[in-house]
mmCIF file of N, CA and C in Angstrom:
data_model
loop_
_atom_site.group_PDB
_atom_site.id
_atom_site.type_symbol
_atom_site.label_atom_id
_atom_site.label_comp_id
_atom_site.label_asym_id
_atom_site.label_seq_id
_atom_site.Cartn_x
_atom_site.Cartn_y
_atom_site.Cartn_z
ATOM 1 N N MET A 1 61.055 30.168 -33.410
ATOM 2 C CA MET A 1 60.592 29.256 -33.488
ATOM 3 C C MET A 1 60.648 27.995 -32.680
ATOM 4 N N ARG A 2 61.226 28.609 -31.943
ATOM 5 C CA ARG A 2 61.438 27.253 -30.791
ATOM 6 C C ARG A 2 60.373 27.182 -29.582
ATOM 7 N N ILE A 3 60.350 28.178 -29.206
ATOM 8 C CA ILE A 3 58.623 28.478 -28.799
ATOM 9 C C ILE A 3 57.933 28.101 -29.357
ATOM 10 N N LEU A 4 57.389 27.801 -30.928
ATOM 11 C CA LEU A 4 55.993 26.929 -31.652
ATOM 12 C C LEU A 4 56.924 25.548 -31.426
ATOM 13 N N ILE A 5 58.008 24.902 -31.437
ATOM 14 C CA ILE A 5 58.103 23.771 -31.298
ATOM 15 C C ILE A 5 57.752 23.014 -29.797
ATOM 16 N N GLY A 6 58.277 23.558 -28.487
ATOM 17 C CA GLY A 6 57.502 23.648 -27.645
ATOM 18 C C GLY A 6 56.436 23.419 -27.203
ATOM 19 N N VAL A 7 55.676 24.041 -27.846
ATOM 20 C CA VAL A 7 53.762 24.541 -27.690
ATOM 21 C C VAL A 7 53.021 23.206 -28.710
ATOM 22 N N MET A 8 53.994 23.269 -29.741
ATOM 23 C CA MET A 8 53.266 21.764 -30.591
ATOM 24 C C MET A 8 53.380 20.738 -29.864
ATOM 25 N N LEU A 9 54.247 20.598 -28.997
ATOM 26 C CA LEU A 9 55.439 19.524 -28.713
ATOM 27 C C LEU A 9 54.183 18.937 -27.610
ATOM 28 N N LEU A 10 53.943 20.098 -26.345
ATOM 29 C CA LEU A 10 53.511 19.987 -24.963
ATOM 30 C C LEU A 10 51.894 19.809 -25.852
ATOM 31 N N ILE A 11 51.309 20.037 -27.043
ATOM 32 C CA ILE A 11 49.877 19.989 -27.067
ATOM 33 C C ILE A 11 49.951 18.467 -27.771
ATOM 34 N N ALA A 12 50.897 18.108 -28.605
ATOM 35 C CA ALA A 12 50.600 16.323 -28.845
ATOM 36 C C ALA A 12 51.080 15.587 -27.872
ATOM 37 N N GLY A 13 51.858 15.902 -27.014
ATOM 38 C CA GLY A 13 52.507 15.398 -25.183
ATOM 39 C C GLY A 13 51.278 14.888 -24.587
ATOM 40 N N ALA A 14 50.835 15.877 -24.396
ATOM 41 C CA ALA A 14 49.103 16.100 -23.714
ATOM 42 C C ALA A 14 48.385 15.593 -24.388
ATOM 43 N N ILE A 15 48.266 15.161 -25.479
ATOM 44 C CA ILE A 15 46.751 13.580 -26.215
ATOM 45 C C ILE A 15 47.619 13.058 -26.503
ATOM 46 N N HIS A 16 48.918 12.762 -25.831
ATOM 47 C CA HIS A 16 49.615 11.136 -25.595
ATOM 48 C C HIS A 16 48.942 10.937 -24.276
ATOM 49 N N LEU A 17 48.694 11.965 -23.370
ATOM 50 C CA LEU A 17 49.088 11.741 -22.167
ATOM 51 C C LEU A 17 47.692 11.052 -21.428
ATOM 52 N N LEU A 18 47.163 11.422 -22.509
ATOM 53 C CA LEU A 18 45.412 10.889 -22.038
ATOM 54 C C LEU A 18 44.970 9.586 -21.748
ATOM 55 N N PRO A 19 45.381 8.614 -22.057
ATOM 56 C CA PRO A 19 45.113 6.902 -22.187
ATOM 57 C C PRO A 19 45.591 6.713 -20.924
ATOM 58 N N LEU A 20 46.949 6.804 -20.331
ATOM 59 C CA LEU A 20 47.834 6.819 -19.637
ATOM 60 C C LEU A 20 46.701 6.076 -18.485
ATOM 61 N N THR A 21 45.242 6.866 -18.347
ATOM 62 C CA THR A 21 45.228 6.964 -17.018
ATOM 63 C C THR A 21 44.170 5.470 -16.804
ATOM 64 N N GLY A 22 44.460 5.098 -18.382
ATOM 65 C CA GLY A 22 43.510 3.505 -19.076
ATOM 66 C C GLY A 22 44.519 2.185 -17.839
ATOM 67 N N ILE A 23 46.297 3.384 -16.878
ATOM 68 C CA ILE A 23 46.349 1.895 -16.202
ATOM 69 C C ILE A 23 45.594 1.989 -15.296
ATOM 70 N N PHE A 24 44.778 2.604 -14.634
ATOM 71 C CA PHE A 24 43.947 1.869 -13.640
ATOM 72 C C PHE A 24 42.562 0.471 -13.714
ATOM 73 N N GLY A 25 42.674 0.377 -14.964
ATOM 74 C CA GLY A 25 41.676 -1.542 -15.241
ATOM 75 C C GLY A 25 40.809 -1.174 -16.204
ATOM 76 N N ALA A 26 40.640 -2.089 -15.689
ATOM 77 C CA ALA A 26 38.997 -1.873 -17.296
ATOM 78 C C ALA A 26 37.441 -1.257 -17.614
ATOM 79 N N ALA A 27 37.516 -0.794 -16.123
ATOM 80 C CA ALA A 27 36.788 -0.063 -15.823
ATOM 81 C C ALA A 27 36.671 1.781 -16.652
ATOM 82 N N GLN A 28 37.870 1.967 -16.197
ATOM 83 C CA GLN A 28 38.655 3.398 -16.962
ATOM 84 C C GLN A 28 39.123 3.151 -18.382
ATOM 85 N N LEU A 29 39.593 1.656 -18.633
ATOM 86 C CA LEU A 29 39.605 1.852 -20.301
ATOM 87 C C LEU A 29 38.432 1.366 -20.768
ATOM 88 N N GLU A 30 37.523 0.780 -20.532
ATOM 89 C CA GLU A 30 35.576 0.975 -21.029
ATOM 90 C C GLU A 30 35.082 2.504 -21.626
ATOM 91 N N LYS A 31 35.840 3.146 -19.995
ATOM 92 C CA LYS A 31 35.132 4.812 -20.140
ATOM 93 C C LYS A 31 36.051 5.827 -21.582
ATOM 94 N N LEU A 32 37.567 4.771 -21.349
ATOM 95 C CA LEU A 32 38.418 6.037 -23.136
ATOM 96 C C LEU A 32 37.736 5.793 -24.460
ATOM 97 N N TYR A 33 37.666 3.872 -24.211
ATOM 98 C CA TYR A 33 37.547 3.504 -25.818
ATOM 99 C C TYR A 33 36.403 3.144 -25.680
ATOM 100 N N GLY A 34 34.992 2.726 -25.227
ATOM 101 C CA GLY A 34 33.771 2.347 -25.655
ATOM 102 C C GLY A 34 33.904 0.949 -25.455
ATOM 103 N N LEU A 35 34.205 0.279 -25.167
ATOM 104 C CA LEU A 35 34.397 -1.136 -25.375
ATOM 105 C C LEU A 35 34.538 -2.183 -24.301
ATOM 106 N N SER A 36 33.933 -2.928 -24.952
ATOM 107 C CA SER A 36 34.331 -4.344 -23.134
ATOM 108 C C SER A 36 35.830 -4.618 -22.917
ATOM 109 N N PHE A 37 36.252 -4.541 -21.710
ATOM 110 C CA PHE A 37 37.467 -5.251 -21.336
ATOM 111 C C PHE A 37 36.994 -6.065 -20.051
ATOM 112 N N ALA A 38 36.657 -7.253 -20.940
ATOM 113 C CA ALA A 38 36.119 -7.998 -19.735
ATOM 114 C C ALA A 38 37.270 -9.177 -18.876
ATOM 115 N N ASP A 39 37.675 -9.278 -20.731
ATOM 116 C CA ASP A 39 38.553 -10.342 -20.507
ATOM 117 C C ASP A 39 40.236 -9.888 -20.232
ATOM 118 N N ALA A 40 40.289 -10.885 -18.896
ATOM 119 C CA ALA A 40 41.469 -9.563 -18.602
ATOM 120 C C ALA A 40 42.823 -10.229 -19.382
ATOM 121 N N ASN A 41 43.022 -10.341 -20.410
ATOM 122 C CA ASN A 41 44.570 -10.590 -20.745
ATOM 123 C C ASN A 41 44.178 -9.197 -22.063
ATOM 124 N N LEU A 42 43.049 -9.043 -22.045
ATOM 125 C CA LEU A 42 43.232 -7.873 -23.247
ATOM 126 C C LEU A 42 42.864 -6.319 -22.246
ATOM 127 N N ALA A 43 42.150 -6.448 -20.639
ATOM 128 C CA ALA A 43 42.887 -5.328 -20.327
ATOM 129 C C ALA A 43 44.177 -5.426 -19.841
ATOM 130 N N VAL A 44 45.480 -6.570 -19.891
ATOM 131 C CA VAL A 44 46.611 -6.041 -19.256
ATOM 132 C C VAL A 44 47.448 -5.218 -20.749
ATOM 133 N N LEU A 45 46.938 -6.026 -21.939
ATOM 134 C CA LEU A 45 47.574 -5.685 -23.237
ATOM 135 C C LEU A 45 47.057 -3.847 -22.962
ATOM 136 N N MET A 46 46.287 -3.678 -23.217
ATOM 137 C CA MET A 46 45.768 -2.478 -22.642
ATOM 138 C C MET A 46 45.772 -1.866 -22.322
ATOM 139 N N ARG A 47 45.940 -2.195 -20.764
ATOM 140 C CA ARG A 47 46.952 -1.160 -20.026
ATOM 141 C C ARG A 47 48.592 -1.220 -20.113
ATOM 142 N N HIS A 48 49.212 -1.871 -20.370
ATOM 143 C CA HIS A 48 50.790 -1.973 -20.944
ATOM 144 C C HIS A 48 50.347 -0.027 -21.815
ATOM 145 N N ARG A 49 49.680 -0.831 -22.656
ATOM 146 C CA ARG A 49 49.099 0.156 -23.957
ATOM 147 C C ARG A 49 49.302 1.640 -23.407
ATOM 148 N N ALA A 50 48.494 1.344 -22.109
ATOM 149 C CA ALA A 50 48.766 3.041 -21.626
ATOM 150 C C ALA A 50 50.180 3.681 -21.223
ATOM 151 N N VAL A 51 50.695 2.819 -20.609
ATOM 152 C CA VAL A 51 52.146 3.459 -20.138
ATOM 153 C C VAL A 51 52.554 3.056 -20.806
ATOM 154 N N LEU A 52 52.669 2.571 -22.213
ATOM 155 C CA LEU A 52 53.796 3.389 -23.754
ATOM 156 C C LEU A 52 52.813 4.749 -24.049
ATOM 157 N N PHE A 53 51.797 4.770 -23.601
ATOM 158 C CA PHE A 53 51.345 5.931 -24.671
ATOM 159 C C PHE A 53 52.065 7.000 -23.370
ATOM 160 N N GLY A 54 51.703 6.900 -22.013
ATOM 161 C CA GLY A 54 52.334 7.728 -21.205
ATOM 162 C C GLY A 54 54.113 8.326 -21.375
ATOM 163 N N LEU A 55 54.761 6.955 -21.566
ATOM 164 C CA LEU A 55 55.406 7.287 -22.249
ATOM 165 C C LEU A 55 56.292 8.086 -23.228
ATOM 166 N N LEU A 56 55.249 7.840 -24.355
ATOM 167 C CA LEU A 56 55.684 8.796 -25.167
ATOM 168 C C LEU A 56 55.792 10.267 -25.038
ATOM 169 N N GLY A 57 54.161 10.424 -25.018
ATOM 170 C CA GLY A 57 53.373 11.688 -24.053
ATOM 171 C C GLY A 57 54.450 12.170 -23.542
ATOM 172 N N GLY A 58 54.900 11.856 -22.049
ATOM 173 C CA GLY A 58 56.379 12.379 -21.380
ATOM 174 C C GLY A 58 57.788 12.519 -22.015
ATOM 175 N N LEU A 59 58.293 12.072 -23.365
ATOM 176 C CA LEU A 59 59.500 12.674 -24.202
ATOM 177 C C LEU A 59 59.013 13.678 -24.652
ATOM 178 N N MET A 60 57.527 13.507 -25.363
ATOM 179 C CA MET A 60 57.355 14.627 -25.527
ATOM 180 C C MET A 60 57.329 16.339 -24.675
ATOM 181 N N VAL A 61 56.850 16.302 -24.058
ATOM 182 C CA VAL A 61 56.505 16.721 -22.756
ATOM 183 C C VAL A 61 58.098 17.250 -22.723
ATOM 184 N N THR A 62 58.854 16.177 -22.528
ATOM 185 C CA THR A 62 59.735 16.791 -21.924
ATOM 186 C C THR A 62 61.477 17.358 -22.607
ATOM 187 N N ALA A 63 60.579 16.851 -24.271
ATOM 188 C CA ALA A 63 61.517 17.157 -25.395
ATOM 189 C C ALA A 63 60.528 19.062 -25.731
ATOM 190 N N ALA A 64 60.055 19.092 -25.204
ATOM 191 C CA ALA A 64 59.607 20.855 -25.774
ATOM 192 C C ALA A 64 60.416 21.527 -24.702
ATOM 193 N N PHE A 65 60.741 21.248 -23.881
ATOM 194 C CA PHE A 65 61.995 22.130 -23.413
ATOM 195 C C PHE A 65 63.664 21.593 -23.145
ATOM 196 N N ARG A 66 63.529 20.928 -23.855
ATOM 197 C CA ARG A 66 65.059 19.801 -24.507
ATOM 198 C C ARG A 66 65.031 20.175 -25.567
ATOM 199 N N PRO A 67 65.679 20.850 -26.496
ATOM 200 C CA PRO A 67 65.834 20.958 -27.563
ATOM 201 C C PRO A 67 66.750 19.140 -28.563
ATOM 202 N N GLU A 68 67.568 19.219 -27.095
ATOM 203 C CA GLU A 68 68.024 18.182 -28.051
ATOM 204 C C GLU A 68 67.427 16.812 -27.896
ATOM 205 N N LEU A 69 66.093 16.733 -27.086
ATOM 206 C CA LEU A 69 64.903 15.693 -27.701
ATOM 207 C C LEU A 69 64.454 15.511 -28.899
ATOM 208 N N GLN A 70 64.223 16.821 -28.904
ATOM 209 C CA GLN A 70 63.177 17.152 -29.906
ATOM 210 C C GLN A 70 63.047 15.900 -31.527
ATOM 211 N N PRO A 71 64.332 16.107 -31.504
ATOM 212 C CA PRO A 71 64.166 15.155 -33.507
ATOM 213 C C PRO A 71 63.831 13.233 -32.962
ATOM 214 N N ALA A 72 63.649 13.130 -32.047
ATOM 215 C CA ALA A 72 63.427 11.705 -31.372
ATOM 216 C C ALA A 72 62.097 11.853 -30.681
ATOM 217 N N ALA A 73 61.888 13.096 -30.068
ATOM 218 C CA ALA A 73 59.940 13.545 -29.993
ATOM 219 C C ALA A 73 59.493 13.093 -31.419
ATOM 220 N N ILE A 74 59.902 14.204 -32.459
ATOM 221 C CA ILE A 74 58.674 14.530 -33.060
ATOM 222 C C ILE A 74 58.835 13.381 -34.221
ATOM 223 N N ILE A 75 60.112 12.329 -34.638
ATOM 224 C CA ILE A 75 59.843 11.334 -35.219
ATOM 225 C C ILE A 75 58.905 10.270 -34.087
ATOM 226 N N ALA A 76 58.784 9.424 -33.181
ATOM 227 C CA ALA A 76 58.137 9.254 -32.269
ATOM 228 C C ALA A 76 56.783 9.187 -32.569
ATOM 229 N N GLY A 77 56.531 10.939 -32.577
ATOM 230 C CA GLY A 77 55.522 11.533 -32.340
ATOM 231 C C GLY A 77 54.796 11.018 -33.952
ATOM 232 N N LEU A 78 55.485 11.442 -34.816
ATOM 233 C CA LEU A 78 54.378 10.942 -35.791
ATOM 234 C C LEU A 78 54.535 9.417 -36.449
ATOM 235 N N VAL A 79 55.589 8.726 -35.942
ATOM 236 C CA VAL A 79 55.274 7.494 -36.316
ATOM 237 C C VAL A 79 53.890 6.367 -35.442
ATOM 238 N N SER A 80 53.885 6.839 -34.164
ATOM 239 C CA SER A 80 52.867 6.755 -33.555
ATOM 240 C C SER A 80 50.871 7.258 -34.255
ATOM 241 N N VAL A 81 51.159 8.751 -34.223
ATOM 242 C CA VAL A 81 49.975 9.323 -34.811
ATOM 243 C C VAL A 81 49.442 8.634 -36.537
ATOM 244 N N THR A 82 50.240 8.365 -37.558
ATOM 245 C CA THR A 82 50.403 8.115 -38.681
ATOM 246 C C THR A 82 50.273 7.033 -38.650
ATOM 247 N N THR A 83 50.317 5.870 -37.869
ATOM 248 C CA THR A 83 50.470 4.802 -37.701
ATOM 249 C C THR A 83 49.086 3.980 -37.178
ATOM 250 N N PHE A 84 48.778 5.256 -36.228
ATOM 251 C CA PHE A 84 46.988 4.965 -35.682
ATOM 252 C C PHE A 84 46.158 5.150 -36.849
ATOM 253 N N LEU A 85 46.133 6.039 -37.539
ATOM 254 C CA LEU A 85 45.514 6.816 -38.811
ATOM 255 C C LEU A 85 45.646 6.267 -39.893
ATOM 256 N N TRP A 86 46.338 5.383 -40.053
ATOM 257 C CA TRP A 86 46.754 4.667 -41.397
ATOM 258 C C TRP A 86 45.844 3.411 -41.463
ATOM 259 N N LEU A 87 46.182 2.516 -40.097
ATOM 260 C CA LEU A 87 45.479 1.152 -39.036
ATOM 261 C C LEU A 87 43.793 1.623 -39.293
ATOM 262 N N ALA A 88 43.995 2.645 -39.381
ATOM 263 C CA ALA A 88 42.007 2.896 -38.961
ATOM 264 C C ALA A 88 41.216 3.550 -39.744
ATOM 265 N N TRP A 89 42.159 4.370 -40.841
ATOM 266 C CA TRP A 89 41.831 4.023 -42.537
ATOM 267 C C TRP A 89 40.469 3.309 -43.158
ATOM 268 N N PRO A 90 41.136 2.671 -43.043
ATOM 269 C CA PRO A 90 40.304 1.278 -43.358
ATOM 270 C C PRO A 90 38.905 1.116 -42.788
ATOM 271 N N VAL A 91 39.061 0.963 -41.260
ATOM 272 C CA VAL A 91 37.842 1.108 -40.977
ATOM 273 C C VAL A 91 36.701 2.046 -40.935
ATOM 274 N N GLY A 92 36.938 3.068 -40.754
ATOM 275 C CA GLY A 92 36.109 3.643 -41.410
ATOM 276 C C GLY A 92 35.034 3.264 -40.110
ATOM 277 N N GLN A 93 33.907 4.623 -39.622
ATOM 278 C CA GLN A 93 31.890 4.077 -39.024
ATOM 279 C C GLN A 93 32.519 4.693 -37.259
ATOM 280 N N PHE A 94 33.262 4.360 -37.858
ATOM 281 C CA PHE A 94 34.408 4.748 -36.212
ATOM 282 C C PHE A 94 33.185 4.509 -34.395
ATOM 283 N N SER A 95 33.167 4.184 -33.004
ATOM 284 C CA SER A 95 32.497 4.248 -32.012
ATOM 285 C C SER A 95 32.669 5.787 -32.162
ATOM 286 N N ALA A 96 31.736 6.408 -30.998
ATOM 287 C CA ALA A 96 32.073 8.011 -30.875
ATOM 288 C C ALA A 96 33.601 8.082 -30.111
ATOM 289 N N GLN A 97 33.903 7.294 -29.328
ATOM 290 C CA GLN A 97 35.295 7.364 -28.266
ATOM 291 C C GLN A 97 36.296 7.493 -29.641
ATOM 292 N N VAL A 98 36.658 5.735 -30.061
ATOM 293 C CA VAL A 98 37.417 6.035 -31.373
ATOM 294 C C VAL A 98 37.310 7.453 -32.209
ATOM 295 N N ALA A 99 36.174 7.369 -32.499
ATOM 296 C CA ALA A 99 36.791 8.925 -33.229
ATOM 297 C C ALA A 99 37.003 9.806 -32.524
ATOM 298 N N ARG A 100 36.889 10.352 -31.541
ATOM 299 C CA ARG A 100 37.525 11.393 -30.739
ATOM 300 C C ARG A 100 38.967 10.965 -30.308
ATOM 301 N N ILE A 101 38.933 9.914 -30.664
ATOM 302 C CA ILE A 101 41.310 9.306 -30.621
ATOM 303 C C ILE A 101 41.201 9.777 -31.940
ATOM 304 N N TRP A 102 40.725 9.352 -33.192
ATOM 305 C CA TRP A 102 41.113 9.910 -34.226
ATOM 306 C C TRP A 102 41.256 10.929 -34.597
ATOM 307 N N ASN A 103 40.411 12.239 -34.165
ATOM 308 C CA ASN A 103 40.411 13.726 -33.794
ATOM 309 C C ASN A 103 41.320 14.451 -33.452
ATOM 310 N N ALA A 104 41.534 13.488 -32.397
ATOM 311 C CA ALA A 104 43.052 13.755 -31.306
ATOM 312 C C ALA A 104 44.310 13.428 -31.931
ATOM 313 N N ASP A 105 44.480 12.218 -32.470
ATOM 314 C CA ASP A 105 45.652 12.179 -33.831
ATOM 315 C C ASP A 105 45.548 13.209 -34.536
ATOM 316 N N VAL A 106 44.552 13.198 -35.388
ATOM 317 C CA VAL A 106 44.661 14.483 -36.349
ATOM 318 C C VAL A 106 45.528 15.637 -35.668
ATOM 319 N N ILE A 107 44.673 15.875 -35.285
ATOM 320 C CA ILE A 107 45.697 17.397 -34.377
ATOM 321 C C ILE A 107 47.149 17.193 -33.700
ATOM 322 N N ALA A 108 46.982 16.220 -33.287
ATOM 323 C CA ALA A 108 48.643 16.095 -32.511
ATOM 324 C C ALA A 108 49.716 15.692 -34.302
ATOM 325 N N LEU A 109 48.895 15.163 -35.083
ATOM 326 C CA LEU A 109 49.301 14.892 -36.680
ATOM 327 C C LEU A 109 50.200 16.718 -37.065
ATOM 328 N N VAL A 110 49.125 17.726 -36.803
ATOM 329 C CA VAL A 110 48.864 18.627 -37.494
ATOM 330 C C VAL A 110 50.545 19.467 -36.343
ATOM 331 N N CYS A 111 50.418 19.076 -35.451
ATOM 332 C CA CYS A 111 51.366 19.917 -34.413
ATOM 333 C C CYS A 111 52.497 19.427 -34.865
ATOM 334 N N LEU A 112 52.777 17.735 -34.734
ATOM 335 C CA LEU A 112 53.499 17.372 -35.215
ATOM 336 C C LEU A 112 54.373 18.182 -36.239
ATOM 337 N N VAL A 113 53.779 18.060 -37.703
ATOM 338 C CA VAL A 113 54.122 17.985 -38.857
ATOM 339 C C VAL A 113 55.032 20.497 -38.714
ATOM 340 N N ILE A 114 53.937 20.545 -37.906
ATOM 341 C CA ILE A 114 54.670 21.571 -38.005
ATOM 342 C C ILE A 114 55.575 22.365 -37.218
ATOM 343 N N ALA A 115 56.058 21.032 -36.013
ATOM 344 C CA ALA A 115 57.147 21.444 -35.122
ATOM 345 C C ALA A 115 58.589 20.835 -35.938
ATOM 346 N N SER A 116 58.301 19.761 -36.583
ATOM 347 C CA SER A 116 59.178 18.980 -37.587
ATOM 348 C C SER A 116 59.356 20.803 -38.491
ATOM 349 N N GLY A 117 58.525 20.966 -38.781
ATOM 350 C CA GLY A 117 58.282 22.062 -39.976
ATOM 351 C C GLY A 117 59.545 22.808 -39.478
ATOM 352 N N ALA A 118 59.176 23.541 -38.372
ATOM 353 C CA ALA A 118 60.113 24.599 -37.596
ATOM 354 C C ALA A 118 61.011 25.143 -37.492
ATOM 355 N N TRP A 119 61.268 23.248 -36.652
ATOM 356 C CA TRP A 119 62.753 21.971 -36.521
ATOM 357 C C TRP A 119 63.733 22.765 -37.404
ATOM 358 N N LEU A 120 63.193 22.273 -38.689
ATOM 359 C CA LEU A 120 64.217 22.228 -39.462
ATOM 360 C C LEU A 120 64.572 22.878 -40.831
ATOM 361 N N VAL A 121 63.403 24.425 -40.092
ATOM 362 C CA VAL A 121 63.960 25.574 -40.190
ATOM 363 C C VAL A 121 65.088 26.657 -39.556
ATOM 364 N N LEU A 122 64.714 25.904 -38.966
ATOM 365 C CA LEU A 122 66.396 26.418 -37.491
ATOM 366 C C LEU A 122 67.791 26.549 -37.494
ATOM 367 N N PRO A 123 68.285 27.438 -37.823
ATOM 368 C CA PRO A 123 69.385 27.336 -38.086
ATOM 369 C C PRO A 123 70.218 26.321 -36.942
ATOM 370 N N VAL A 124 71.065 25.066 -37.978
ATOM 371 C CA VAL A 124 71.995 24.346 -37.671
ATOM 372 C C VAL A 124 72.461 24.657 -36.007
ATOM 373 N N ALA A 125 73.046 25.624 -36.123
ATOM 374 C CA ALA A 125 73.973 25.509 -34.431
ATOM 375 C C ALA A 125 72.792 26.116 -33.280
ATOM 376 N N SER A 126 71.185 26.809 -33.476
ATOM 377 C CA SER A 126 69.497 26.832 -32.597
ATOM 378 C C SER A 126 69.560 26.265 -32.451
ATOM 379 N N ARG A 127 69.381 24.343 -33.249
ATOM 380 C CA ARG A 127 69.273 23.496 -32.902
ATOM 381 C C ARG A 127 69.447 22.449 -31.351
ATOM 382 N N GLN A 128 70.215 22.870 -31.038
ATOM 383 C CA GLN A 128 71.045 22.295 -29.797
ATOM 384 C C GLN A 128 70.848 22.716 -28.711
ATOM 385 N N SER A 129 71.308 23.923 -28.585
ATOM 386 C CA SER A 129 71.058 25.114 -28.061
ATOM 387 C C SER A 129 69.804 25.210 -26.595
ATOM 388 N N THR A 130 69.718 25.880 -26.086
ATOM 389 C CA THR A 130 69.317 25.614 -24.612
ATOM 390 C C THR A 130 68.218 27.430 -24.567
#
């Protein structure tokens, strides 16, 4: 079970690390999202968002190897992906880039649900051991 949890967290973490490339500026953000980031204020906000996704992805990748971090990483990841999916659902008709993000978040959600289920079936003593 621990290996399954780790693999699921690695996949979800990798998905969350992908937007980190947005820190390199508006041109990279445009490639990621297929939108214009000519407004410097919007670019700064989105670059900051990239950093936050990097932190979240880093937490999940670290938690794959540190069982004591797994509950926090799973919860944070679930909040992230379910919030995006919930906010995006009524919009529908996404651009190709946003549809790709939707699909990646669905994959991350499945991984995090599997990880949380596996974590819950672990004996309590095994949840914190390495």
